[in-house]
Every structure is written in C-alpha cells, then in structure tokens.
Amino acid sequence: FYNSNVYSSRAPFTYFLNGNLNVGIYRWSLPISYSLTNQGSQLGYQVPFKFNRLSIAPKYKWVKAYIGDANMNFSPYTYNGLLFTGAGLELTPEIPLKVALLAGRLNKAVEDDGNPNTIPAYKRMGYGANIRWEKEKYKLGAIAFYAKDDLKSLSKSLDTKGVLPQENLVLSLAGNFNLSKNIEGYGEFASTAIINDLRAKSTGGNKEGLASKFLPGNTSLENFSAYNAGVNLKMKKGQIGVRYERIDPGYKTLGAYYFNNDLENITLNTAFTLLKDKLSLATNIGRQRDNLDSKKAKQTSRWVGSVNANFRASEKLMINASYSNFTMFTSQQLNQFNTINDNPLIIQQPKDSINYKQISQNTNLNINYVISSDKDKVQNINVNYSLNDMVNRENGIVRKGGLSRFHNANINYSLGFPQRKLNIATSFNYTNTYISSQTSNIWGPGITVSKSFLKEDKLRTSFGASYNHSGSSTSKINVTNLRAGADYIPWKRHSFNMNIVQLIRTTDQPVPDPKLNEMTFTMGYNYSF
C-alpha cells in the first residue's frame, strides 16, 4: 500500500505473486517459476514485453529445456540474455559436443494508440543455435542467431514513430586455446547483417559481409563485424593479460537489449598476490577510440586505467583501496566550411578548432576493523571515503562550470549481543558536492536496531531511523525516514513479513509541496514445500 499527500499517480495497491517449484521424479528435475503482478495493467500505455511470466525448465541428466518465458546467453555479439517466449534446449553430454538451441517471440505486437508513452513494435520472432566442441586443451564454438519482424502483425505502419520492420542474422566463431601450461589465448569473430526495412526494394544492398550472404537482397541491407582476441600469461602468484577488441560503427544485433559500437579497445591487465598473500593487487590500463570509419565530424579517444588493492593487515584489520582514471581526448574542427572552401592563398590564417580533454578520477578507501568478537559482544567499525573528480579542459583552459567534484565519507559502527539476539548499527554520512560553481552539503545520522524473539528466532524485528540535511546557497531540504519491519515463522513451511516506511520531507522550495508525507506498507507471505 502506498499513500502520499503530494503524489497521486502511483496505484495505491499493487501485488506481486512470485513462486519457484522444483519437482523431482526419478532422475528428472522440473523447476517451475512464475511472476504475476498488476503493475503493468496500471500503466495506461502499452509496451512490447510481458510483466507476467511463467517459466518451466525440465532437466534430465545432460538434457535441459526452457519452456515459456525464458532467457539464455550465447555471446555478447550475438544473443545476450534477451527474454523470449517460446522454447530452448541445452545438451551437455559427456562427449566434447555441446549444443544450445532457442526459438520464440522476442517482442509482442503493439499498435500505436496515440499515447506518447506507448512503445509500438512489430511482432518479432527469434531463433538461435550455439554449437561448441570442448576439449581439455582447446574449445571451439559457432553461433547463429536470426530474428525477423512480422509485417502482418500490425494494422498500420509505424513509420511516423521511426519504427521499421527489420530482419537480422548474426554469425559468430569463437575459440579458447591453451597454448602451453601457462599461456592461454582466446578470440571471437562476429558478422551481423541487418535489413533495416523489409519493405525496401529486393535488389541491391551491401552483401560484403559473411552473414549478408544468407539474407535476401534488399536496398536497406547493411553488414558489420566485431572481433576480439587476447592472451593471458599465468604465473605462480598472478597473471598478465593483453586484449584487443574492435566493433564496427553501426554494429547491431536484435538479440540484445543494448549494444555499444564504433569502438576499438586495447587493454593490459595484471593481477598478483604479494606479502605472503596478504596483499592482492590488480591493475588495468587501456586505450579506446571511436570514429573508426572516419565519417564523424570529430574523433574521441581516451585512456582508461584502474588499480585495486586489498590488504589484510591482521585478523582484525582489512583495508581496500581503488583508483581509476578516465582521460578522454577530442579534436574537432568547428567550422567545416574551412575545409570545403580552403583557399591556398590564406593558409597562414589559423582555422577554428577546439582541443577538448576530459579527465575523470575515482578514488575509494575502505577500512574495516573488528574491535571485539566473542560470544558476549561483537563490535565492528567501518570507515569509507570516496572521491569523484571530473575536469573539462578546452584548449588547455578550465572554464566556469568545467569542474565537478564529489566527496563522500561515512562511518559505521555496529554492536551485537549474540546471546541476547540483539544488534545495533549506527552510521553517519557526509557528502560534499561542487558542480557548476555551486557547492552543496548533505549530512545525517542513522540507526537500526534488530532483535529476535521466541524459540529458534521465529520472530525477527527491526526498527530504523535516519535524518539527512541537504543545504546549498539556494535551498535547504530535510528528510526523515522511519522504518519498521518484522518476519514471523509460525511453522516450518510458512513465513510472514511486514515492512512500514514513513518519509517526511520539508524544504524551503515550493516544489510541488514544501512538506511531503509518504508512507509505504508491504506485507508478504511465503510458503515452501
């Protein structure tokens, strides 16, 4: 249940029914999972995916099936965890051959109903196969993924929304090789061909790529490739590795929710343990650039580096530290007419251009110390500090608003009495933000008390409170959170839980109400058998 004196768009009552049932008959395993909710029906607009899901995954020895709403994972370049409604099959026998297959609906058809929040889409079907040959010293794999929109699934076109009926085929070859006892090599090559509009003319198109050879001709046909390769050298106390990756501009697969393209990565990574394994040190440094086909008005490149260290100073003291640096360079000629109308008689006149550099640094330090640990009392203190710093330089100058800096520090102290089944945790948080020449501060304490009652801890309760003050030169905000919760297990197979959160916010700004009271109440019941 949700209630607020300001916001009213959220449904007051929502329910979630989730379950997992595993049936075992002889050597058969039949897991069944479901997720039902009324949340999707409250949106008032349509989306091409399902909120309510039912999945059955029967398994017998080395045969596993996926029935209903499921997802599988082939590789990042082909099919990567996209939810489908249909069937899948995994065969992992004792022999080197391994096979994975899938077939199902990726998107359901959604008509354009005029609601700006609706996500219209054609019905899209997808099919995939992942075949692997795995030996001790090497592994080889081949992947094919195909998806196509159904032109007849909608009564009218979605051209005005920029949604076109598409067809996609992705082919991939991958391998992993143990070149020697300490050297491992790996790589993958993927070719994607995509028809951006199935209604375009059936002649022409780019048929240069491997995948495009298996699709019909179409003037909107495009093909791209992506590949990576790397080598790892394993040593007694660590390893060193180098990796290269290149993804063509425009590379796309309909088997993933989101995909980056137009990038080239070269990375070097190391990982070692030192000081009798008390210190673990990992580093990563790389160079990345875009505009691989030189068609953009500007090119961006950046250095990426990070260091992570974990030091166990003693049985009671643990220190973790990390640092990362992202430096991005850009060089852009602002006035493109200088290139088009270049006059050799005035070459001494400098062209309008800009050299842009962005440096982002992240530092984190975490210290954990166990004050005491015995049957009567357990005490622990944790201190954490993080810094995020970002600077934008244009032709070597940091302009106003070009510097952003975030400091965050918090200290946590916990006190436990195991015999009393009582735990107390306190914290204090401080954040300092400098952005766009404005400084703001957020600080506040918090406390949580938890206590177990009854035999075998059948009743577990908790109460928490926190306060945060946010202040800047233009506004002040105070937020108080009160939380209470309980878990009750009356019988072995049944459990009940309850949580109440009360939020009180006051501000000197008239948005949309200077005083907000918001309450969320959640009840749950679980039955396991």
mmCIF file of C-alpha atoms in Angstrom, residues 30-406:
data_model
loop_
_atom_site.group_PDB
_atom_site.id
_atom_site.type_symbol
_atom_site.label_atom_id
_atom_site.label_comp_id
_atom_site.label_asym_id
_atom_site.label_seq_id
_atom_site.Cartn_x
_atom_site.Cartn_y
_atom_site.Cartn_z
ATOM 1 C CA LEU A 30 11.311 -29.918 -13.310
ATOM 2 C CA PRO A 31 11.780 -26.359 -11.982
ATOM 3 C CA ILE A 32 8.750 -24.086 -12.456
ATOM 4 C CA SER A 33 8.857 -20.350 -11.765
ATOM 5 C CA TYR A 34 6.255 -17.636 -12.198
ATOM 6 C CA SER A 35 5.882 -13.920 -11.655
ATOM 7 C CA LEU A 36 2.467 -12.238 -11.669
ATOM 8 C CA THR A 37 1.664 -8.606 -10.917
ATOM 9 C CA ASN A 38 -0.946 -5.957 -11.621
ATOM 10 C CA GLN A 39 1.761 -3.338 -12.076
ATOM 11 C CA GLY A 40 1.687 -3.475 -15.875
ATOM 12 C CA SER A 41 -2.090 -3.029 -16.021
ATOM 13 C CA GLN A 42 -1.788 0.249 -14.119
ATOM 14 C CA LEU A 43 0.499 1.934 -16.642
ATOM 15 C CA GLY A 44 -2.177 3.211 -19.024
ATOM 16 C CA TYR A 45 0.082 2.579 -22.015
ATOM 17 C CA GLN A 46 1.438 -0.451 -23.892
ATOM 18 C CA VAL A 47 4.912 -1.986 -24.026
ATOM 19 C CA PRO A 48 6.227 -4.849 -26.229
ATOM 20 C CA PHE A 49 7.274 -7.068 -23.317
ATOM 21 C CA LYS A 50 5.426 -9.025 -20.641
ATOM 22 C CA PHE A 51 5.134 -8.238 -16.947
ATOM 23 C CA ASN A 52 3.587 -11.609 -16.077
ATOM 24 C CA ARG A 53 5.896 -14.526 -16.716
ATOM 25 C CA LEU A 54 5.785 -18.315 -16.425
ATOM 26 C CA SER A 55 8.832 -20.500 -16.978
ATOM 27 C CA ILE A 56 9.363 -24.264 -16.859
ATOM 28 C CA ALA A 57 12.894 -25.714 -17.117
ATOM 29 C CA PRO A 58 12.801 -29.547 -17.052
ATOM 30 C CA LYS A 59 16.142 -31.345 -16.813
ATOM 31 C CA TYR A 60 17.127 -34.984 -17.229
ATOM 32 C CA LYS A 61 20.810 -35.862 -16.853
ATOM 33 C CA TRP A 62 22.553 -33.742 -19.527
ATOM 34 C CA VAL A 63 19.361 -32.553 -21.240
ATOM 35 C CA LYS A 64 17.774 -29.267 -20.127
ATOM 36 C CA ALA A 65 14.808 -27.492 -21.705
ATOM 37 C CA TYR A 66 13.381 -23.985 -21.365
ATOM 38 C CA ILE A 67 9.628 -23.633 -21.845
ATOM 39 C CA GLY A 68 7.612 -20.419 -21.549
ATOM 40 C CA ASP A 69 9.253 -17.095 -20.669
ATOM 41 C CA ALA A 70 12.985 -17.672 -20.513
ATOM 42 C CA ASN A 71 16.367 -16.300 -21.461
ATOM 43 C CA MET A 72 19.691 -17.871 -22.441
ATOM 44 C CA ASN A 73 23.145 -16.474 -23.157
ATOM 45 C CA PHE A 74 25.272 -17.215 -26.242
ATOM 46 C CA SER A 75 27.790 -14.334 -26.506
ATOM 47 C CA PRO A 76 27.856 -10.506 -26.209
ATOM 48 C CA TYR A 77 27.946 -10.029 -30.009
ATOM 49 C CA THR A 78 25.053 -12.382 -30.897
ATOM 50 C CA TYR A 79 22.328 -13.292 -28.427
ATOM 51 C CA ASN A 80 22.874 -11.982 -24.905
ATOM 52 C CA GLY A 81 20.160 -12.659 -22.317
ATOM 53 C CA LEU A 82 17.157 -11.245 -24.193
ATOM 54 C CA LEU A 83 13.855 -12.558 -22.797
ATOM 55 C CA PHE A 84 11.846 -14.705 -25.214
ATOM 56 C CA THR A 85 8.555 -16.582 -25.049
ATOM 57 C CA GLY A 86 8.974 -19.996 -26.579
ATOM 58 C CA ALA A 87 11.332 -22.939 -26.052
ATOM 59 C CA GLY A 88 15.016 -23.561 -25.608
ATOM 60 C CA LEU A 89 17.212 -26.644 -25.314
ATOM 61 C CA GLU A 90 20.664 -27.300 -23.844
ATOM 62 C CA LEU A 91 22.527 -30.563 -24.462
ATOM 63 C CA THR A 92 25.711 -31.106 -22.418
ATOM 64 C CA PRO A 93 26.634 -34.790 -22.819
ATOM 65 C CA GLU A 94 29.916 -36.317 -21.613
ATOM 66 C CA ILE A 95 31.295 -36.109 -25.140
ATOM 67 C CA PRO A 96 33.010 -32.858 -26.317
ATOM 68 C CA LEU A 97 29.962 -31.733 -28.336
ATOM 69 C CA LYS A 98 27.652 -29.228 -26.576
ATOM 70 C CA VAL A 99 24.528 -27.751 -28.179
ATOM 71 C CA ALA A 100 22.125 -24.933 -27.241
ATOM 72 C CA LEU A 101 19.011 -24.017 -29.258
ATOM 73 C CA LEU A 102 16.216 -21.469 -28.870
ATOM 74 C CA ALA A 103 13.078 -20.381 -30.721
ATOM 75 C CA GLY A 104 10.443 -17.920 -29.599
ATOM 76 C CA ARG A 105 8.869 -14.489 -29.657
ATOM 77 C CA LEU A 106 11.157 -11.593 -28.741
ATOM 78 C CA ASN A 107 8.590 -8.776 -28.993
ATOM 79 C CA LYS A 108 4.822 -8.838 -28.991
ATOM 80 C CA ALA A 109 2.964 -6.618 -31.455
ATOM 81 C CA VAL A 110 1.959 -3.230 -30.062
ATOM 82 C CA GLU A 111 -0.212 -0.858 -32.100
ATOM 83 C CA ASP A 112 0.285 2.890 -31.991
ATOM 84 C CA ASP A 113 -2.621 4.007 -29.790
ATOM 85 C CA GLY A 114 -1.652 7.689 -29.752
ATOM 86 C CA ASN A 115 -0.331 7.592 -26.175
ATOM 87 C CA PRO A 116 3.145 9.208 -26.175
ATOM 88 C CA ASN A 117 4.339 6.684 -23.566
ATOM 89 C CA THR A 118 3.342 3.650 -25.631
ATOM 90 C CA ILE A 119 6.248 1.767 -27.214
ATOM 91 C CA PRO A 120 4.858 0.494 -30.548
ATOM 92 C CA ALA A 121 6.529 -2.554 -32.085
ATOM 93 C CA TYR A 122 6.138 -5.285 -34.668
ATOM 94 C CA LYS A 123 5.880 -8.880 -33.548
ATOM 95 C CA ARG A 124 9.416 -10.246 -33.641
ATOM 96 C CA MET A 125 10.440 -13.895 -33.699
ATOM 97 C CA GLY A 126 13.932 -15.125 -32.907
ATOM 98 C CA TYR A 127 15.897 -18.342 -33.433
ATOM 99 C CA GLY A 128 19.379 -19.294 -32.296
ATOM 100 C CA ALA A 129 21.918 -22.117 -32.174
ATOM 101 C CA ASN A 130 25.153 -22.358 -30.202
ATOM 102 C CA ILE A 131 27.353 -25.363 -31.005
ATOM 103 C CA ARG A 132 30.586 -25.938 -29.067
ATOM 104 C CA TRP A 133 33.361 -28.530 -29.210
ATOM 105 C CA GLU A 134 35.163 -28.568 -25.855
ATOM 106 C CA LYS A 135 38.412 -30.422 -25.247
ATOM 107 C CA GLU A 136 40.887 -30.056 -22.394
ATOM 108 C CA LYS A 137 43.386 -28.003 -24.395
ATOM 109 C CA TYR A 138 41.024 -26.080 -26.655
ATOM 110 C CA LYS A 139 37.391 -25.017 -27.132
ATOM 111 C CA LEU A 140 35.721 -24.074 -30.415
ATOM 112 C CA GLY A 141 32.257 -22.607 -30.897
ATOM 113 C CA ALA A 142 29.921 -21.447 -33.647
ATOM 114 C CA ILE A 143 26.798 -19.322 -33.107
ATOM 115 C CA ALA A 144 23.939 -18.357 -35.397
ATOM 116 C CA PHE A 145 21.130 -16.019 -34.349
ATOM 117 C CA TYR A 146 18.234 -14.928 -36.588
ATOM 118 C CA ALA A 147 15.365 -12.518 -35.882
ATOM 119 C CA LYS A 148 12.624 -11.131 -38.115
ATOM 120 C CA ASP A 149 9.650 -8.804 -37.653
ATOM 121 C CA ASP A 150 6.196 -9.824 -38.866
ATOM 122 C CA LEU A 151 4.882 -7.251 -41.354
ATOM 123 C CA LYS A 152 1.303 -8.502 -40.911
ATOM 124 C CA SER A 153 1.309 -8.184 -37.111
ATOM 125 C CA LEU A 154 0.155 -4.525 -37.218
ATOM 126 C CA SER A 155 -2.810 -2.929 -38.965
ATOM 127 C CA LYS A 156 -0.848 0.208 -39.861
ATOM 128 C CA SER A 157 2.804 1.142 -40.254
ATOM 129 C CA LEU A 158 4.890 2.816 -37.552
ATOM 130 C CA ASP A 159 6.987 4.992 -39.869
ATOM 131 C CA THR A 160 5.945 8.175 -38.087
ATOM 132 C CA LYS A 161 7.364 6.715 -34.859
ATOM 133 C CA GLY A 162 10.620 5.747 -36.553
ATOM 134 C CA VAL A 163 9.907 2.021 -36.050
ATOM 135 C CA LEU A 164 10.688 -0.050 -39.160
ATOM 136 C CA PRO A 165 10.240 -3.808 -39.721
ATOM 137 C CA GLN A 166 13.669 -5.433 -39.534
ATOM 138 C CA GLU A 167 15.464 -8.708 -40.175
ATOM 139 C CA ASN A 168 18.804 -9.720 -38.651
ATOM 140 C CA LEU A 169 21.275 -12.589 -38.944
ATOM 141 C CA VAL A 170 24.385 -12.850 -36.772
ATOM 142 C CA LEU A 171 27.119 -15.467 -37.219
ATOM 143 C CA SER A 172 29.978 -15.931 -34.789
ATOM 144 C CA LEU A 173 33.084 -18.111 -34.417
ATOM 145 C CA ALA A 174 34.939 -18.288 -31.099
ATOM 146 C CA GLY A 175 37.839 -20.224 -29.641
ATOM 147 C CA ASN A 176 39.857 -20.721 -26.489
ATOM 148 C CA PHE A 177 43.301 -22.366 -26.608
ATOM 149 C CA ASN A 178 45.824 -23.462 -24.005
ATOM 150 C CA LEU A 179 48.971 -22.659 -25.975
ATOM 151 C CA SER A 180 51.140 -24.022 -23.166
ATOM 152 C CA LYS A 181 50.875 -24.782 -19.483
ATOM 153 C CA ASN A 182 50.932 -21.078 -18.578
ATOM 154 C CA ILE A 183 49.699 -19.339 -21.736
ATOM 155 C CA GLU A 184 46.035 -19.100 -22.754
ATOM 156 C CA GLY A 185 44.703 -17.489 -25.929
ATOM 157 C CA TYR A 186 41.119 -16.662 -26.865
ATOM 158 C CA GLY A 187 39.149 -14.804 -29.503
ATOM 159 C CA GLU A 188 35.816 -14.304 -31.234
ATOM 160 C CA PHE A 189 34.728 -13.006 -34.630
ATOM 161 C CA ALA A 190 31.116 -12.000 -35.333
ATOM 162 C CA SER A 191 29.393 -10.847 -38.515
ATOM 163 C CA THR A 192 25.962 -9.224 -38.424
ATOM 164 C CA ALA A 193 23.702 -8.404 -41.355
ATOM 165 C CA ILE A 194 20.593 -6.341 -40.781
ATOM 166 C CA ILE A 195 17.776 -5.346 -43.117
ATOM 167 C CA ASN A 196 16.573 -2.037 -41.728
ATOM 168 C CA ASP A 197 13.289 -2.039 -43.685
ATOM 169 C CA LEU A 198 11.734 -5.249 -45.015
ATOM 170 C CA ARG A 199 9.576 -3.192 -47.422
ATOM 171 C CA ALA A 200 12.563 -1.756 -49.314
ATOM 172 C CA LYS A 201 13.427 -2.914 -52.833
ATOM 173 C CA SER A 202 14.568 -6.521 -53.089
ATOM 174 C CA THR A 203 17.669 -5.708 -55.092
ATOM 175 C CA GLY A 204 20.960 -4.197 -54.029
ATOM 176 C CA GLY A 205 22.289 -3.679 -50.536
ATOM 177 C CA ASN A 206 25.709 -4.348 -49.055
ATOM 178 C CA LYS A 207 26.487 -8.073 -49.482
ATOM 179 C CA GLU A 208 30.153 -7.944 -48.486
ATOM 180 C CA GLY A 209 29.891 -9.493 -45.026
ATOM 181 C CA LEU A 210 29.661 -13.193 -44.184
ATOM 182 C CA ALA A 211 26.164 -13.009 -42.647
ATOM 183 C CA SER A 212 24.751 -10.977 -45.557
ATOM 184 C CA LYS A 213 25.378 -13.911 -47.933
ATOM 185 C CA PHE A 214 22.497 -15.761 -46.280
ATOM 186 C CA LEU A 215 19.905 -12.941 -46.410
ATOM 187 C CA PRO A 216 17.836 -11.875 -49.436
ATOM 188 C CA GLY A 217 18.823 -8.777 -51.356
ATOM 189 C CA ASN A 218 17.448 -5.500 -50.014
ATOM 190 C CA THR A 219 18.466 -1.887 -50.560
ATOM 191 C CA SER A 220 18.423 -1.293 -46.785
ATOM 192 C CA LEU A 221 20.740 -4.258 -46.082
ATOM 193 C CA GLU A 222 23.854 -3.427 -44.061
ATOM 194 C CA ASN A 223 26.515 -5.639 -42.533
ATOM 195 C CA PHE A 224 29.130 -5.103 -39.855
ATOM 196 C CA SER A 225 31.695 -7.114 -37.918
ATOM 197 C CA ALA A 226 33.121 -7.297 -34.425
ATOM 198 C CA TYR A 227 36.019 -9.257 -33.046
ATOM 199 C CA ASN A 228 38.303 -9.588 -30.052
ATOM 200 C CA ALA A 229 41.439 -11.550 -29.215
ATOM 201 C CA GLY A 230 43.589 -11.856 -26.140
ATOM 202 C CA VAL A 231 46.400 -13.714 -24.400
ATOM 203 C CA ASN A 232 46.801 -14.468 -20.678
ATOM 204 C CA LEU A 233 50.123 -15.457 -19.106
ATOM 205 C CA LYS A 234 49.609 -17.308 -15.837
ATOM 206 C CA MET A 235 52.325 -17.246 -13.173
ATOM 207 C CA LYS A 236 52.732 -18.662 -9.705
ATOM 208 C CA LYS A 237 51.444 -15.553 -7.919
ATOM 209 C CA GLY A 238 49.306 -13.935 -10.586
ATOM 210 C CA GLN A 239 48.764 -13.340 -14.281
ATOM 211 C CA ILE A 240 49.302 -10.779 -17.058
ATOM 212 C CA GLY A 241 46.943 -10.380 -19.986
ATOM 213 C CA VAL A 242 46.503 -8.272 -23.116
ATOM 214 C CA ARG A 243 43.251 -7.926 -25.091
ATOM 215 C CA TYR A 244 42.235 -6.247 -28.350
ATOM 216 C CA GLU A 245 38.637 -5.537 -29.394
ATOM 217 C CA ARG A 246 37.133 -3.810 -32.412
ATOM 218 C CA ILE A 247 33.424 -3.215 -33.131
ATOM 219 C CA ASP A 248 32.390 -1.604 -36.413
ATOM 220 C CA PRO A 249 30.351 1.614 -36.401
ATOM 221 C CA GLY A 250 26.687 0.642 -36.714
ATOM 222 C CA TYR A 251 27.152 -2.937 -35.437
ATOM 223 C CA LYS A 252 23.832 -4.152 -34.080
ATOM 224 C CA THR A 253 22.156 -7.366 -33.005
ATOM 225 C CA LEU A 254 18.444 -7.828 -32.303
ATOM 226 C CA GLY A 255 19.409 -10.384 -29.645
ATOM 227 C CA ALA A 256 20.481 -7.838 -27.020
ATOM 228 C CA TYR A 257 18.782 -5.023 -25.121
ATOM 229 C CA TYR A 258 21.588 -2.552 -25.739
ATOM 230 C CA PHE A 259 24.848 -2.590 -27.665
ATOM 231 C CA ASN A 260 27.883 -0.301 -27.943
ATOM 232 C CA ASN A 261 29.586 0.074 -31.307
ATOM 233 C CA ASP A 262 32.174 2.179 -33.113
ATOM 234 C CA LEU A 263 34.980 1.463 -30.687
ATOM 235 C CA GLU A 264 38.459 -0.009 -30.556
ATOM 236 C CA ASN A 265 39.926 -1.195 -27.250
ATOM 237 C CA ILE A 266 43.472 -2.222 -26.342
ATOM 238 C CA THR A 267 43.836 -3.254 -22.695
ATOM 239 C CA LEU A 268 46.591 -4.624 -20.475
ATOM 240 C CA ASN A 269 45.659 -6.216 -17.151
ATOM 241 C CA THR A 270 47.620 -7.748 -14.292
ATOM 242 C CA ALA A 271 46.728 -9.491 -11.026
ATOM 243 C CA PHE A 272 49.186 -10.524 -8.318
ATOM 244 C CA THR A 273 49.288 -11.554 -4.657
ATOM 245 C CA LEU A 274 52.183 -10.285 -2.514
ATOM 246 C CA LEU A 275 53.427 -10.283 1.075
ATOM 247 C CA LYS A 276 52.569 -13.921 1.727
ATOM 248 C CA ASP A 277 49.173 -13.463 0.057
ATOM 249 C CA LYS A 278 48.178 -10.651 2.429
ATOM 250 C CA LEU A 279 48.123 -8.111 -0.412
ATOM 251 C CA SER A 280 46.100 -8.597 -3.605
ATOM 252 C CA LEU A 281 46.890 -6.115 -6.373
ATOM 253 C CA ALA A 282 45.071 -5.821 -9.716
ATOM 254 C CA THR A 283 45.712 -3.221 -12.428
ATOM 255 C CA ASN A 284 44.108 -2.457 -15.762
ATOM 256 C CA ILE A 285 45.127 0.080 -18.367
ATOM 257 C CA GLY A 286 43.715 0.578 -21.823
ATOM 258 C CA ARG A 287 43.266 2.865 -24.795
ATOM 259 C CA GLN A 288 39.907 3.335 -26.519
ATOM 260 C CA ARG A 289 38.905 5.325 -29.601
ATOM 261 C CA ASP A 290 35.879 5.761 -31.870
ATOM 262 C CA ASN A 291 35.212 7.138 -35.388
ATOM 263 C CA LEU A 292 36.760 4.010 -36.896
ATOM 264 C CA ASP A 293 35.407 4.770 -40.378
ATOM 265 C CA SER A 294 36.401 8.493 -40.221
ATOM 266 C CA LYS A 295 32.844 9.618 -41.002
ATOM 267 C CA LYS A 296 32.206 11.630 -37.829
ATOM 268 C CA ALA A 297 32.966 15.322 -37.512
ATOM 269 C CA LYS A 298 35.199 14.546 -34.534
ATOM 270 C CA GLN A 299 37.111 11.653 -33.036
ATOM 271 C CA THR A 300 37.252 10.773 -29.365
ATOM 272 C CA SER A 301 39.915 8.697 -27.680
ATOM 273 C CA ARG A 302 40.573 8.018 -24.028
ATOM 274 C CA TRP A 303 42.898 6.299 -21.619
ATOM 275 C CA VAL A 304 41.289 4.005 -19.083
ATOM 276 C CA GLY A 305 43.224 2.856 -16.035
ATOM 277 C CA SER A 306 42.422 1.353 -12.664
ATOM 278 C CA VAL A 307 44.209 -0.076 -9.623
ATOM 279 C CA ASN A 308 42.589 -2.228 -6.937
ATOM 280 C CA ALA A 309 44.353 -3.290 -3.741
ATOM 281 C CA ASN A 310 43.158 -5.464 -0.859
ATOM 282 C CA PHE A 311 45.398 -5.664 2.218
ATOM 283 C CA ARG A 312 44.701 -7.916 5.203
ATOM 284 C CA ALA A 313 46.918 -6.254 7.795
ATOM 285 C CA SER A 314 45.801 -8.583 10.589
ATOM 286 C CA GLU A 315 42.932 -10.813 11.592
ATOM 287 C CA LYS A 316 41.040 -7.688 12.702
ATOM 288 C CA LEU A 317 42.080 -5.038 10.159
ATOM 289 C CA MET A 318 41.190 -5.101 6.452
ATOM 290 C CA ILE A 319 41.969 -2.251 4.009
ATOM 291 C CA ASN A 320 40.618 -1.928 0.461
ATOM 292 C CA ALA A 321 41.675 0.836 -1.902
ATOM 293 C CA SER A 322 40.956 1.556 -5.553
ATOM 294 C CA TYR A 323 41.761 4.252 -8.089
ATOM 295 C CA SER A 324 40.588 4.723 -11.655
ATOM 296 C CA ASN A 325 41.334 7.327 -14.276
ATOM 297 C CA PHE A 326 39.350 8.002 -17.445
ATOM 298 C CA THR A 327 41.006 10.556 -19.716
ATOM 299 C CA MET A 328 39.139 11.440 -22.911
ATOM 300 C CA PHE A 329 40.586 13.465 -25.800
ATOM 301 C CA THR A 330 38.690 15.116 -28.629
ATOM 302 C CA SER A 331 39.861 17.244 -31.513
ATOM 303 C CA GLN A 332 37.140 18.874 -33.620
ATOM 304 C CA GLN A 333 37.241 21.471 -36.359
ATOM 305 C CA LEU A 334 34.296 23.719 -35.597
ATOM 306 C CA ASN A 335 33.872 25.391 -38.977
ATOM 307 C CA GLN A 336 33.617 22.659 -41.610
ATOM 308 C CA PHE A 337 33.400 25.266 -44.391
ATOM 309 C CA ASN A 338 37.100 25.963 -43.783
ATOM 310 C CA THR A 339 37.807 22.534 -45.245
ATOM 311 C CA ILE A 340 35.345 22.795 -48.125
ATOM 312 C CA ASN A 341 36.384 26.292 -49.160
ATOM 313 C CA ASP A 342 40.056 26.041 -48.295
ATOM 314 C CA ASN A 343 41.890 28.867 -50.081
ATOM 315 C CA PRO A 344 45.625 28.173 -50.506
ATOM 316 C CA LEU A 345 46.285 31.940 -50.604
ATOM 317 C CA ILE A 346 45.271 32.355 -46.939
ATOM 318 C CA ILE A 347 46.737 29.190 -45.414
ATOM 319 C CA GLN A 348 48.570 31.327 -42.868
ATOM 320 C CA GLN A 349 45.230 32.097 -41.188
ATOM 321 C CA PRO A 350 44.545 29.591 -38.352
ATOM 322 C CA LYS A 351 41.366 27.544 -38.619
ATOM 323 C CA ASP A 352 38.694 27.498 -35.932
ATOM 324 C CA SER A 353 39.216 24.330 -33.922
ATOM 325 C CA ILE A 354 38.952 23.012 -30.412
ATOM 326 C CA ASN A 355 41.038 20.569 -28.399
ATOM 327 C CA TYR A 356 38.934 19.068 -25.652
ATOM 328 C CA LYS A 357 40.154 16.912 -22.783
ATOM 329 C CA GLN A 358 38.022 15.376 -20.016
ATOM 330 C CA ILE A 359 39.671 13.730 -17.008
ATOM 331 C CA SER A 360 37.574 11.689 -14.606
ATOM 332 C CA GLN A 361 39.202 10.250 -11.479
ATOM 333 C CA ASN A 362 37.648 7.978 -8.889
ATOM 334 C CA THR A 363 39.257 7.101 -5.564
ATOM 335 C CA ASN A 364 37.847 4.827 -2.887
ATOM 336 C CA LEU A 365 39.220 3.800 0.504
ATOM 337 C CA ASN A 366 37.541 1.332 2.856
ATOM 338 C CA ILE A 367 38.865 0.383 6.304
ATOM 339 C CA ASN A 368 37.208 -2.322 8.386
ATOM 340 C CA TYR A 369 38.291 -3.080 11.959
ATOM 341 C CA VAL A 370 36.892 -5.737 14.278
ATOM 342 C CA ILE A 371 37.052 -4.291 17.796
ATOM 343 C CA SER A 372 35.874 -7.441 19.542
ATOM 344 C CA SER A 373 34.375 -10.770 18.589
ATOM 345 C CA ASP A 374 33.269 -13.197 21.265
ATOM 346 C CA LYS A 375 30.103 -14.900 22.430
ATOM 347 C CA ASP A 376 29.041 -11.941 24.600
ATOM 348 C CA LYS A 377 29.809 -8.957 22.411
ATOM 349 C CA VAL A 378 30.685 -8.288 18.774
ATOM 350 C CA GLN A 379 31.884 -4.808 17.787
ATOM 351 C CA ASN A 380 32.889 -3.597 14.358
ATOM 352 C CA ILE A 381 33.762 -0.215 12.868
ATOM 353 C CA ASN A 382 33.893 0.621 9.177
ATOM 354 C CA VAL A 383 35.139 3.839 7.540
ATOM 355 C CA ASN A 384 34.644 4.582 3.852
ATOM 356 C CA TYR A 385 35.739 7.534 1.742
ATOM 357 C CA SER A 386 35.263 8.132 -1.977
ATOM 358 C CA LEU A 387 36.198 10.946 -4.330
ATOM 359 C CA ASN A 388 34.954 11.576 -7.856
ATOM 360 C CA ASP A 389 36.675 14.351 -9.727
ATOM 361 C CA MET A 390 35.956 15.422 -13.309
ATOM 362 C CA VAL A 391 37.654 18.266 -15.188
ATOM 363 C CA ASN A 392 36.842 19.559 -18.693
ATOM 364 C CA ARG A 393 39.599 21.461 -20.484
ATOM 365 C CA GLU A 394 39.086 23.346 -23.749
ATOM 366 C CA ASN A 395 42.362 24.325 -25.402
ATOM 367 C CA GLY A 396 44.048 23.898 -22.023
ATOM 368 C CA ILE A 397 41.564 26.163 -20.181
ATOM 369 C CA VAL A 398 39.123 25.022 -17.468
ATOM 370 C CA ARG A 399 36.086 27.226 -17.997
ATOM 371 C CA LYS A 400 33.439 28.106 -15.441
ATOM 372 C CA GLY A 401 31.354 25.008 -14.698
ATOM 373 C CA GLY A 402 34.040 22.742 -16.132
ATOM 374 C CA LEU A 403 34.976 21.232 -12.772
ATOM 375 C CA SER A 404 32.873 18.749 -10.814
ATOM 376 C CA ARG A 405 33.948 17.173 -7.536
ATOM 377 C CA PHE A 406 32.114 14.816 -5.201
#
